Short mmCIF file of C-alpha atoms in Angstrom, two decimals:
data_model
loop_
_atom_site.label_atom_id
_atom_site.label_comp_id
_atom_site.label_asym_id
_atom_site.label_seq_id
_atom_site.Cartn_x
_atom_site.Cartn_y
_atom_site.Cartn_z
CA UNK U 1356 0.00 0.00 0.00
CA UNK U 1357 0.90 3.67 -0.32
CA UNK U 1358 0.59 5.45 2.73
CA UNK U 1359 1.75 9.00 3.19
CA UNK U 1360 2.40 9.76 7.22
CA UNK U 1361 1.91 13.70 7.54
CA UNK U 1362 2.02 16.24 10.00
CA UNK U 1363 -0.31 19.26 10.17
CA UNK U 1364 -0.12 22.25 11.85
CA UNK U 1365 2.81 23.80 14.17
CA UNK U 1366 3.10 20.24 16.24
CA UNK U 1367 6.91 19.73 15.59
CA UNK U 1368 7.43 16.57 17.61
CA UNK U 1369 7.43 14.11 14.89
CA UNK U 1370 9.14 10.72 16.93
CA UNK U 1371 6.14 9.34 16.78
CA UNK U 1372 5.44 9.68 13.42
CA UNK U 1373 8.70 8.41 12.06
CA UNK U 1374 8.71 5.58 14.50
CA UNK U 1375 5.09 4.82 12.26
CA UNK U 1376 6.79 5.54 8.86
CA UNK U 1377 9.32 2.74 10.13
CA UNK U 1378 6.91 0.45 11.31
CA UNK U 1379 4.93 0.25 7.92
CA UNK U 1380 7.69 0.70 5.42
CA UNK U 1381 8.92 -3.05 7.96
CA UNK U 1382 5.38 -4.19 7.16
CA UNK U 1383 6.07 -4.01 3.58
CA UNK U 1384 4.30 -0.95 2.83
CA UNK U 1385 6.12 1.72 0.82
CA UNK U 1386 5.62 4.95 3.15
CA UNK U 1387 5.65 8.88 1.86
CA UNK U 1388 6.65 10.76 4.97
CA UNK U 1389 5.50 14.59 4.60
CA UNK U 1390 8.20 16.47 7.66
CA UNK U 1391 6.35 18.38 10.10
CA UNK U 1392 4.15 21.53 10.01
CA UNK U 1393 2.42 21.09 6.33
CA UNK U 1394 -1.11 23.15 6.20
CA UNK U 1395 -3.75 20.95 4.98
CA UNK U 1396 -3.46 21.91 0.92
CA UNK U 1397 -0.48 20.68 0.87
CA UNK U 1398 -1.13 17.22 2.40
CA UNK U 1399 -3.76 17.30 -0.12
CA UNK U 1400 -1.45 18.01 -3.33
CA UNK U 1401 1.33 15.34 -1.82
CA UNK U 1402 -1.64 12.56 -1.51
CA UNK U 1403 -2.76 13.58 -4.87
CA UNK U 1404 0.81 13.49 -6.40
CA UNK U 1405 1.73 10.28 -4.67
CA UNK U 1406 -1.56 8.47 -5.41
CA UNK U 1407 -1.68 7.26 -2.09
CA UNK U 1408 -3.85 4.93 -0.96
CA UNK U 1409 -4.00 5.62 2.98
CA UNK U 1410 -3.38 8.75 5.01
CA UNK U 1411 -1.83 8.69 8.69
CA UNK U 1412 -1.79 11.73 10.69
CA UNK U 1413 0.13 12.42 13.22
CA UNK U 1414 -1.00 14.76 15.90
CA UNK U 1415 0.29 15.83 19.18
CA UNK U 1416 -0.51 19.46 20.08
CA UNK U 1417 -4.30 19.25 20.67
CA UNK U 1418 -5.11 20.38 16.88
CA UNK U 1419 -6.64 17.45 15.87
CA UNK U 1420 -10.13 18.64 16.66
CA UNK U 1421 -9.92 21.21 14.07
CA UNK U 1422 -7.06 20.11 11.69
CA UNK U 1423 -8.28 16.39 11.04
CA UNK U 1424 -11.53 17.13 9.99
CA UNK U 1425 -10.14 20.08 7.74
CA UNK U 1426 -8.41 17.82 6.15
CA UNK U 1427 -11.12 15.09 5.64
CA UNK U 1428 -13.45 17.84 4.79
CA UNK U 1429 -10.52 19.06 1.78
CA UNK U 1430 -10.25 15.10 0.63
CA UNK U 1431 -13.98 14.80 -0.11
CA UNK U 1432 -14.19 17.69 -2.26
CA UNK U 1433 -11.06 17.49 -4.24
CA UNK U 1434 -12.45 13.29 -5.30
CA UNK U 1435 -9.72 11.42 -2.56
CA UNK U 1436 -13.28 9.92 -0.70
CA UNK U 1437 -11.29 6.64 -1.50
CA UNK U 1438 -8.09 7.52 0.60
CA UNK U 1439 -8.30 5.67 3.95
CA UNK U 1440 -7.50 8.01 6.44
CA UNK U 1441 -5.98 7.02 10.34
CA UNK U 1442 -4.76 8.90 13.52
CA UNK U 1443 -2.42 8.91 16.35
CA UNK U 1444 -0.63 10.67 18.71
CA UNK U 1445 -2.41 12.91 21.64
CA UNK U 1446 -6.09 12.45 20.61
CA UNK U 1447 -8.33 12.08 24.19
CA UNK U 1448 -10.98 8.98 24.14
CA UNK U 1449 -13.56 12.16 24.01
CA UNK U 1450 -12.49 13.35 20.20
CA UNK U 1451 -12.72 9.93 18.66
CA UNK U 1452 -16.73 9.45 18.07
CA UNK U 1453 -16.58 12.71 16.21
CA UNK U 1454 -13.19 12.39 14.38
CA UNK U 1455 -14.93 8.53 13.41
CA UNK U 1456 -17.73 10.38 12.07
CA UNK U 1457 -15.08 12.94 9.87
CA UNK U 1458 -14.61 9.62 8.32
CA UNK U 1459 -11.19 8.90 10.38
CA UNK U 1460 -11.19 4.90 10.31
CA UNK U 1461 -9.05 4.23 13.50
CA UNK U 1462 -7.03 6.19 15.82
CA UNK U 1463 -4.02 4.99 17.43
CA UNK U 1464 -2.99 6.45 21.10
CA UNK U 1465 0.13 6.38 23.12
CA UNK U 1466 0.84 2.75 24.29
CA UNK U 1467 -0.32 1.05 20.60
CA UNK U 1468 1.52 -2.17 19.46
CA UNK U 1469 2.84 -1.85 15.83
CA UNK U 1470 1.22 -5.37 14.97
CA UNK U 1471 -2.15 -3.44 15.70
CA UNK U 1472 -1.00 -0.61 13.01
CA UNK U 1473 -0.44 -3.52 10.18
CA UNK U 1474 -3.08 -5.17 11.29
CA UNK U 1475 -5.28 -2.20 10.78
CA UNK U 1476 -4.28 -2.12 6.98
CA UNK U 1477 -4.54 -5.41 6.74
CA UNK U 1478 -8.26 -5.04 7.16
CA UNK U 1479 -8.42 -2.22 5.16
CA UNK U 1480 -7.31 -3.86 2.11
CA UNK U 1481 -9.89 -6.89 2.91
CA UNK U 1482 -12.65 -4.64 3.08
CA UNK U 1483 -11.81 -2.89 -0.09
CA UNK U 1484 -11.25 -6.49 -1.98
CA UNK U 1485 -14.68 -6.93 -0.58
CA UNK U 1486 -15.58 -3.84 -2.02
CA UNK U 1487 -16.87 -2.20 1.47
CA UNK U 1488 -16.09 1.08 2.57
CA UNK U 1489 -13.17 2.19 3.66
CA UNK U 1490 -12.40 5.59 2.56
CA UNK U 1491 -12.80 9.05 4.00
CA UNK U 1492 -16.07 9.62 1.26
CA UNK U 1493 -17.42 6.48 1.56
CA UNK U 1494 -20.11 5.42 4.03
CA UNK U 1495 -18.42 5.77 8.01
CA UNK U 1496 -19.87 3.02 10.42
CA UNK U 1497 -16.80 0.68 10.25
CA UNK U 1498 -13.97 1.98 12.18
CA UNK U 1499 -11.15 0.10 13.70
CA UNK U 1500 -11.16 -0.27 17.55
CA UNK R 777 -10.51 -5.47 -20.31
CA UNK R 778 -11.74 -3.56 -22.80
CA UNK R 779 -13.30 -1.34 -20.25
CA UNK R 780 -9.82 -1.06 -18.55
CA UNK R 781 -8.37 0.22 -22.13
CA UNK R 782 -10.77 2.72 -22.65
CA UNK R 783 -10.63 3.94 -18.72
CA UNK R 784 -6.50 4.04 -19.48
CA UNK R 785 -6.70 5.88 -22.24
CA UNK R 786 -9.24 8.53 -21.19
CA UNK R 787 -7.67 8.73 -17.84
CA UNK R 788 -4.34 9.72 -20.08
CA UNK R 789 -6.05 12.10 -22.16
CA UNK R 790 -7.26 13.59 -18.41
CA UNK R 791 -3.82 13.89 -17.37
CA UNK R 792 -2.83 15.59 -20.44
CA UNK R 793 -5.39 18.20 -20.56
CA UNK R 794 -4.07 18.82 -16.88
CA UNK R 795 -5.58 16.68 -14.45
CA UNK R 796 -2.92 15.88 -11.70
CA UNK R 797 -5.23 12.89 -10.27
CA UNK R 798 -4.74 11.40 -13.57
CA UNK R 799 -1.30 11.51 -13.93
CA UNK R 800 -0.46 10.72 -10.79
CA UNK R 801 -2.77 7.44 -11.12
CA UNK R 802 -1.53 6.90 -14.84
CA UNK R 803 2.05 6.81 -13.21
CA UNK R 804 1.02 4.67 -10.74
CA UNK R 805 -0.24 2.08 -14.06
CA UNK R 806 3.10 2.54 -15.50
CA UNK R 807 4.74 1.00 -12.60
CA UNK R 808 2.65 -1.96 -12.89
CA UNK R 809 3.43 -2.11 -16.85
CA UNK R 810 1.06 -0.24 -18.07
CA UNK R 811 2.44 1.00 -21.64
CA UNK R 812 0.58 4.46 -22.90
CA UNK R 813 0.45 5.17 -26.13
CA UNK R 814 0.77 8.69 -27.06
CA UNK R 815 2.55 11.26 -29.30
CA UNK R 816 6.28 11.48 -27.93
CA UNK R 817 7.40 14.58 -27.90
CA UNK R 818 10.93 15.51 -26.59
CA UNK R 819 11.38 15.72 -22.67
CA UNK R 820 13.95 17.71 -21.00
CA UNK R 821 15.26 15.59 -18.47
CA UNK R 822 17.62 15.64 -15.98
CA UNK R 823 19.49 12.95 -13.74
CA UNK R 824 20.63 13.86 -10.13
CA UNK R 825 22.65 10.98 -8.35
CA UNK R 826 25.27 10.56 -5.66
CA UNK R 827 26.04 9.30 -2.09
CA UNK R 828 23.26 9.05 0.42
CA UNK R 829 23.71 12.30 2.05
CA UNK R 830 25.56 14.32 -0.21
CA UNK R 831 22.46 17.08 -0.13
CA UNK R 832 20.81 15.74 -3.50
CA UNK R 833 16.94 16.49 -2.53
CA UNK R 834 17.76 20.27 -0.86
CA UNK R 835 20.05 21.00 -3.97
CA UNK R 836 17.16 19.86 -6.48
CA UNK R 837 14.60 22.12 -4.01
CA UNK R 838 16.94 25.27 -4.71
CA UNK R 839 16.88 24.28 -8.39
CA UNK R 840 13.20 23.84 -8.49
CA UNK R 841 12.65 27.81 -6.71
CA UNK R 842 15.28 28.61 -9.90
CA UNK R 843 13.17 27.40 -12.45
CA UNK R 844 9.86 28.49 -10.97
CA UNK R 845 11.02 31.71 -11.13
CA UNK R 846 11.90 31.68 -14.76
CA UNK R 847 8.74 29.82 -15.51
CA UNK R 848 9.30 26.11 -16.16
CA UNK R 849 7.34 23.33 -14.64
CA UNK R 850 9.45 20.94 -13.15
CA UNK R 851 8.28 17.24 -11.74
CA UNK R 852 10.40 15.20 -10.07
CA UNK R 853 10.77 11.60 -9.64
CA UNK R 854 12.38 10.92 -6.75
CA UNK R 855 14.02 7.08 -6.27
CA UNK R 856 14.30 5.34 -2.80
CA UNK R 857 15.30 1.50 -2.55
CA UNK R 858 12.81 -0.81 -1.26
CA UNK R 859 13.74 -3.01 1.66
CA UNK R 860 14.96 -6.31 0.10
CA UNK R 861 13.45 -8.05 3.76
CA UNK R 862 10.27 -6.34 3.75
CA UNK R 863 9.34 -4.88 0.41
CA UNK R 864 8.75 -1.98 1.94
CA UNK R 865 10.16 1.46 1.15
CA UNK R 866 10.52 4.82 2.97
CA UNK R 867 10.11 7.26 0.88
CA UNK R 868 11.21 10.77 2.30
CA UNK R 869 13.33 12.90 -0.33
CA UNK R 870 10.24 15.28 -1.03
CA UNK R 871 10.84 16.24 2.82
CA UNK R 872 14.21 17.94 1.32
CA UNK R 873 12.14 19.78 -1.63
CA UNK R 874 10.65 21.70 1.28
CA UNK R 875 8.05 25.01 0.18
CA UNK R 876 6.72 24.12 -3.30
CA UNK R 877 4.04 21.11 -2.47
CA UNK R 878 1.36 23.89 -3.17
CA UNK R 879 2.96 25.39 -6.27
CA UNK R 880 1.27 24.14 -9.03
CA UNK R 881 4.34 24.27 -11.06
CA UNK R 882 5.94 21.18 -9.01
CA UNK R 883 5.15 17.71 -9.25
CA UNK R 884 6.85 15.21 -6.73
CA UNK R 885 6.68 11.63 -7.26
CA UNK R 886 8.62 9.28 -4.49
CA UNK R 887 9.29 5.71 -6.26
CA UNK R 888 10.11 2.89 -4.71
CA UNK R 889 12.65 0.74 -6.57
CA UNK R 890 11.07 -2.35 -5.58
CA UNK R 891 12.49 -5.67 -6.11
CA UNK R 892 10.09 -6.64 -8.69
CA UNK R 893 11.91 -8.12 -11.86
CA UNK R 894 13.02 -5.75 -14.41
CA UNK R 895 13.60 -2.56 -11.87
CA UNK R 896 13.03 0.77 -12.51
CA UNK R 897 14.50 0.79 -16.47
CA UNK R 898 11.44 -0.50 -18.14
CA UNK R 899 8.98 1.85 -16.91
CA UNK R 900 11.04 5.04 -15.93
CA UNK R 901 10.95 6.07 -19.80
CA UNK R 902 7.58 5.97 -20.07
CA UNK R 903 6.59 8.16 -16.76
CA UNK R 904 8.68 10.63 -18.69
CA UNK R 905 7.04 10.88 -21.79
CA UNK R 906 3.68 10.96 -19.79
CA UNK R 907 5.08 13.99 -17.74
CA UNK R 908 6.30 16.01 -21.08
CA UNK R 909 3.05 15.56 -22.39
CA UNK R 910 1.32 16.98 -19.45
CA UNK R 911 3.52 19.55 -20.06
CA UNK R 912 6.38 19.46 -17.25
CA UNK R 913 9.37 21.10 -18.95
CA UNK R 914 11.87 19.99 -16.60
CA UNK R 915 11.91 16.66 -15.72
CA UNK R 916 14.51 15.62 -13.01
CA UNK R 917 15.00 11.89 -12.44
CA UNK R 918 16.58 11.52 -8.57
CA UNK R 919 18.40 8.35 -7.60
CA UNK R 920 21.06 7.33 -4.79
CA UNK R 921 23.85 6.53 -6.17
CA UNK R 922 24.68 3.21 -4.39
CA UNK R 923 24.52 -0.05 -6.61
CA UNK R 924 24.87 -0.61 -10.28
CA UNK R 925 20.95 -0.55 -10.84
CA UNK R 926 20.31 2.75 -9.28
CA UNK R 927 23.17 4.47 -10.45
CA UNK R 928 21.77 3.12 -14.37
CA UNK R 929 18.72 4.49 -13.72
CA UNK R 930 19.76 8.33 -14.11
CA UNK R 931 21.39 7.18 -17.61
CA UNK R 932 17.83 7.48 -18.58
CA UNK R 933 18.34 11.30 -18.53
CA UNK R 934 20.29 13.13 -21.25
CA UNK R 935 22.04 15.16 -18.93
CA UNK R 936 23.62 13.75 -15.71
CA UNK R 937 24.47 15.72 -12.39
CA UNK R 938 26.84 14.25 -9.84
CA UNK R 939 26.51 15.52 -6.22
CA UNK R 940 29.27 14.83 -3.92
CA UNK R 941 29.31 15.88 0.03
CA UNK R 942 32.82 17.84 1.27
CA UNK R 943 33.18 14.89 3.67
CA UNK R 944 34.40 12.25 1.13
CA UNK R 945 37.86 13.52 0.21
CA UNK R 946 38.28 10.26 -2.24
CA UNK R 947 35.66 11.48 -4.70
CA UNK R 948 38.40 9.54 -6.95
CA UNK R 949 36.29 6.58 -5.42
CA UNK R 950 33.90 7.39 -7.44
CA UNK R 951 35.31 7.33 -10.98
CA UNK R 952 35.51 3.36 -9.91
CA UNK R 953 32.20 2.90 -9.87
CA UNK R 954 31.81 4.79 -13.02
CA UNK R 955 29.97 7.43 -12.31
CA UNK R 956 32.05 9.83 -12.92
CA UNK R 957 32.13 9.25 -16.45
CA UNK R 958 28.80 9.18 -17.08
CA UNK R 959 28.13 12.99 -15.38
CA UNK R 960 28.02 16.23 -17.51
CA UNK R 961 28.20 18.15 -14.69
CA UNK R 962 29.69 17.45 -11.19
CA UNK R 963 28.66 19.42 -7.98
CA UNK R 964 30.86 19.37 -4.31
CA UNK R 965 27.62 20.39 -2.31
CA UNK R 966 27.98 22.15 1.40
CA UNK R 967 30.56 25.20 0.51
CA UNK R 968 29.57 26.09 3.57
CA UNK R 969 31.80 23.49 5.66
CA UNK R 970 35.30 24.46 4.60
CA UNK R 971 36.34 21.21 3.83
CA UNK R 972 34.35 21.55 0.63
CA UNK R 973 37.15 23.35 -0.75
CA UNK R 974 39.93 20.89 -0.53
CA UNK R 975 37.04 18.22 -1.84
CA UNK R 976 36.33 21.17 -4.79
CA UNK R 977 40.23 20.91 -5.55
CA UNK R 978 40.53 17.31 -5.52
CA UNK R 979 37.74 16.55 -7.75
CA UNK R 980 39.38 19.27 -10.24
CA UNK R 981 42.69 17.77 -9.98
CA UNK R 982 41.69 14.16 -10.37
CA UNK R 983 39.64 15.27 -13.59
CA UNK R 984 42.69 17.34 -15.15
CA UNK R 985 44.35 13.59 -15.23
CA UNK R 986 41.67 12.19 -17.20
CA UNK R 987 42.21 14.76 -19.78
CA UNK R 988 38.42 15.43 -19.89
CA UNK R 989 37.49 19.50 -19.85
CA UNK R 990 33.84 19.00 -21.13
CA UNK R 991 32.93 18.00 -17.29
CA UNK R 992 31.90 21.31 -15.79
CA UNK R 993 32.52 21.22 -12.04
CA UNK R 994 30.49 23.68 -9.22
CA UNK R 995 30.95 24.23 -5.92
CA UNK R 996 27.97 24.99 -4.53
CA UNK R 997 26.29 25.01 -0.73
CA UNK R 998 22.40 24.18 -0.92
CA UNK R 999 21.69 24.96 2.40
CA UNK R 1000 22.34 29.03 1.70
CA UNK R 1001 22.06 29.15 -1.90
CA UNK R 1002 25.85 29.39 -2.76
CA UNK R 1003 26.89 28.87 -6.71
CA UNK R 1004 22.99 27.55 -7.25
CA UNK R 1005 22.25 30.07 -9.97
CA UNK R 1006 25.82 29.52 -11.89
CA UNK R 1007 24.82 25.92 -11.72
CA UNK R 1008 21.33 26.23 -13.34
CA UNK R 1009 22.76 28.09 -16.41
CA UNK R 1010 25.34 25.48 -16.49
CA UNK R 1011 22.71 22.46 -16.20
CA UNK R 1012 20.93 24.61 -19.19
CA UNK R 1013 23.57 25.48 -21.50
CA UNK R 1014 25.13 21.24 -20.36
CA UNK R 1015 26.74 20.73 -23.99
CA UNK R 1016 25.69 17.17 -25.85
CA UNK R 1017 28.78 14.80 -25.63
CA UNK R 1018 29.20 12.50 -28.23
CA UNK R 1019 31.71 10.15 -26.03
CA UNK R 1020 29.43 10.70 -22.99
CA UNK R 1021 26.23 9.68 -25.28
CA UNK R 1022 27.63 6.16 -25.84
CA UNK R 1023 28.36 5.78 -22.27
CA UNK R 1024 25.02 6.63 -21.68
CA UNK R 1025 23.68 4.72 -24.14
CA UNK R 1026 25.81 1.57 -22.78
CA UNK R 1027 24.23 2.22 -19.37
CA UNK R 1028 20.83 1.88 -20.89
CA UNK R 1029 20.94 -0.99 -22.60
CA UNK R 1030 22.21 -3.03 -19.64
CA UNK R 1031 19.70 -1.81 -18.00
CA UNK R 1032 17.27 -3.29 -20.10
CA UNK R 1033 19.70 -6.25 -20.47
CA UNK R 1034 19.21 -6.71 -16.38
CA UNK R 1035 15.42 -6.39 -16.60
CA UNK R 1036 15.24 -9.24 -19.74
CA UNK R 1037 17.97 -11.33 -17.53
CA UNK R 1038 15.58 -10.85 -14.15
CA UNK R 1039 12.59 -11.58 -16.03
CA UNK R 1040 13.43 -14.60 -17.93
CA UNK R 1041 10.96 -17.29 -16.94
CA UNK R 1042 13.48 -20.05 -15.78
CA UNK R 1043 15.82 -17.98 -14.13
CA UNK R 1044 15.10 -19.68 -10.57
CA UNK R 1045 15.41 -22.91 -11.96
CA UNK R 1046 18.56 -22.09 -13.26
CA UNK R 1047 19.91 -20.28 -10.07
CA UNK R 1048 18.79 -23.23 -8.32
CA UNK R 1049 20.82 -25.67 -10.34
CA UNK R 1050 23.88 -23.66 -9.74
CA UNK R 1051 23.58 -23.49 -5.99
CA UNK R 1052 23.88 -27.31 -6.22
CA UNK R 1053 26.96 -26.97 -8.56
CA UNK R 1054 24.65 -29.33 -11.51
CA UNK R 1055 25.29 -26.83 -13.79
CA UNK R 1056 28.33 -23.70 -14.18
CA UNK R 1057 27.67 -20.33 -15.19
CA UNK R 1058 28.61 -21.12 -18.22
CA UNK R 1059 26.14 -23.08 -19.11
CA UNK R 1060 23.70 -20.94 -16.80
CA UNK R 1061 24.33 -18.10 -19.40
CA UNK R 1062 24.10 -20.31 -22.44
CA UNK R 1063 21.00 -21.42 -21.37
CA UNK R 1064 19.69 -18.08 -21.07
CA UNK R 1065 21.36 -16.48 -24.20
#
């Protein structure tokens, strides 16, 4: 799969998110890292450049409530409503119902094994062989607990 | 597969007429051997290569702000190897290219060189005929310049640039893997670490030897801007070299002679019977010949 890992905003702490980038590109998955503080537009020109299939974002400074959905929002309306989009970082149990509902299909905390990460995919690219939703356009209901 | 055809070819016609989803999906068709068939026009093209390191992605990011300003399009493709364990690849150069994701006068493609058979050669052409047509006017192919394969892969460009860090003072190193020989232009990066200099000087001397002045040599520092501008008109005005043109041409078709080799349908039967000695390589290559 092509997943780009990106991170929005002014959060410059980006460990986590390389730690990710390593984790996936070890699970086989060829991974388009983005380096930190990239406004949404231009997450949305790199996932339309790359053709990438999956979106991870990486938030730590308590922007995700605002940022994450912006972005989802931006992905409908340019036609990426089949890019699977996924969290982590600092994101309280609170924000995930609504973040779900932006059409965020799981959100990984502090404390996540990386198994859990591939596994995630790994059900992601049954469900689209299956032909079932998946991406941030398509019908939410199914997220990843 | 009709219907796949037709959604091809429209989806190319898209891309032409300037749809970046398109391209960027039609390139992503290419990689799995999809062949378009359009016009060819005559791309400009460009091949970056050197150490891991040396300041390759920052030095193409100052050259794309140089060419934006005099109104060119550039697209890049940038090559990463793919794990040979995993399959995976990280692919992070466009973090170096930093400030022109929302230009729409750059176009960044990461490729992973994956391990399928054939490699990057037998595609690589094709992406850049799809980009001229789409109207990119600089196209700059980016590849790390460890291994054979990778290093072949900017042959695909008809003009070559060499970057080389100040921290490897045997840049003679490089002629060995033969490199050197195949670059029109050759650029010590980081003049801002003074060691650059002596690097600068080596380089010179070492290419005063080979009796070969049509090799323009910069020194340049990427981080601050240094020398960028005196290398862009040199990258424009790079003269055609006849000598360096059958090089390049050499490079190619191994290349392609790798990807036939890698492909050929027995190959691990063949590799297995000379692990167990039943054949020699000899025979191995008559067999495949």
């Amino acid at each position: 799969m092509r997943v780009v890992i990106a991170k929005p905003g002014l959060d410059g702490h980006d460990r986590g998110a390389k730690v990710i980038t390593r984790v996936l590109r070890d699970g086989g998955h060829e991974v388009i890292y983005t380096g930190i503080r990239k406004t949404p537009e231009q997450i949305i020109n790199i996932l339309i450049d790359e053709d990438a299939t999956a979106l991870g974002i990486s938030s730590l400074s308590g922007a995700h409530e605002v940022l994450i959905p912006k972005i989802c929002d931006k992905m409908r309306t340019v036609g990426l409503s089949d890019v699977v989009v996924f969290a982590g970082g600092i994101i309280p149990e609170k924000d995930h119902e609504s973040l779900h509902s932006s059409g965020v299909r799981a959100i990984f905390g502090p404390g996540t094994h990386s198994e859990s990460i591939i596994n995630f995919l790994i059900e992601v690219s049954e469900r689209q062989k299956r032909g079932e939703p998946t991406g941030v356009g398509e019908d939410t209901g199914w997220h990843w607990d | 597969m009709a219907l796949g055809l037709t959604t091809n070819s429209h989806q190319l016609d898209l891309a032409i007429s300037g749809d970046r989803r398109c391209l960027a999906k039609i390139l992503t068709k290419i990689e799995s051997g999809f062949v378009p068939i359009m016009e060819v026009q005559n791309p400009w093209t460009l091949g970056v290569t050197g150490p891991p390191g040396a300041g390759k992605s920052t030095l193409i990011g100052n050259l794309i702000s140089e060419w934006i300003k005099r109104g060119e399009k550039v697209a890049v493709l940038a090559v990463d190897p793919s794990s040979p364990k995993s399959g995976g690849a990280l692919l992070a150069d466009r973090i170096r290219m930093q400030g022109e994701e929302s230009s729409n006068s750059v176009f960044i493609r990461s490729i992973a060189s994956r391990n399928h058979p054939g490699g990057l050669s037998l595609f690589i052409g094709h992406m850049v005929n799809v980009l001229c047509a789409c109207g990119w006017t600089r196209i700059i192919i980016e590849t790390v310049g460890s291994g054979q394969s990778q290093t072949r892969i900017v042959a695909f460009a008809d003009r070559i640039l060499l970057v080389e860090g100040p921290d490897r003072g045997d840049i003679i190193q490089a002629e060995k893997a033969g490199i050197l020989e195949l670059a029109d232009i050759v650029v010590v990066n980081k003049s801002d670490i003074s060691s650059s200099k002596l690097a600068f000087n080596s380089l010179n001397s070492s290419l005063t030897l080979n009796h070969d002045s049509s090799i323009s040599t910069h020194l340049v520092s990427a981080l601050n801007g240094n020398g960028v501008e005196n290398l862009l008109s040199s990258i424009e005005e790079c003269p055609k070299s006849s000598q360096r043109e059958i090089i390049r041409q050499r490079e190619r078709l191994l290349s392609i002679w790798d990807s036939r080799l890698l492909n050929y349908p027995g190959l691990n039967h063949i590799l297995e019977q000379l692990s167990t000695g039943s054949i020699t390589l000899e025979e191995a290559a008559d067999e495949i010949d």
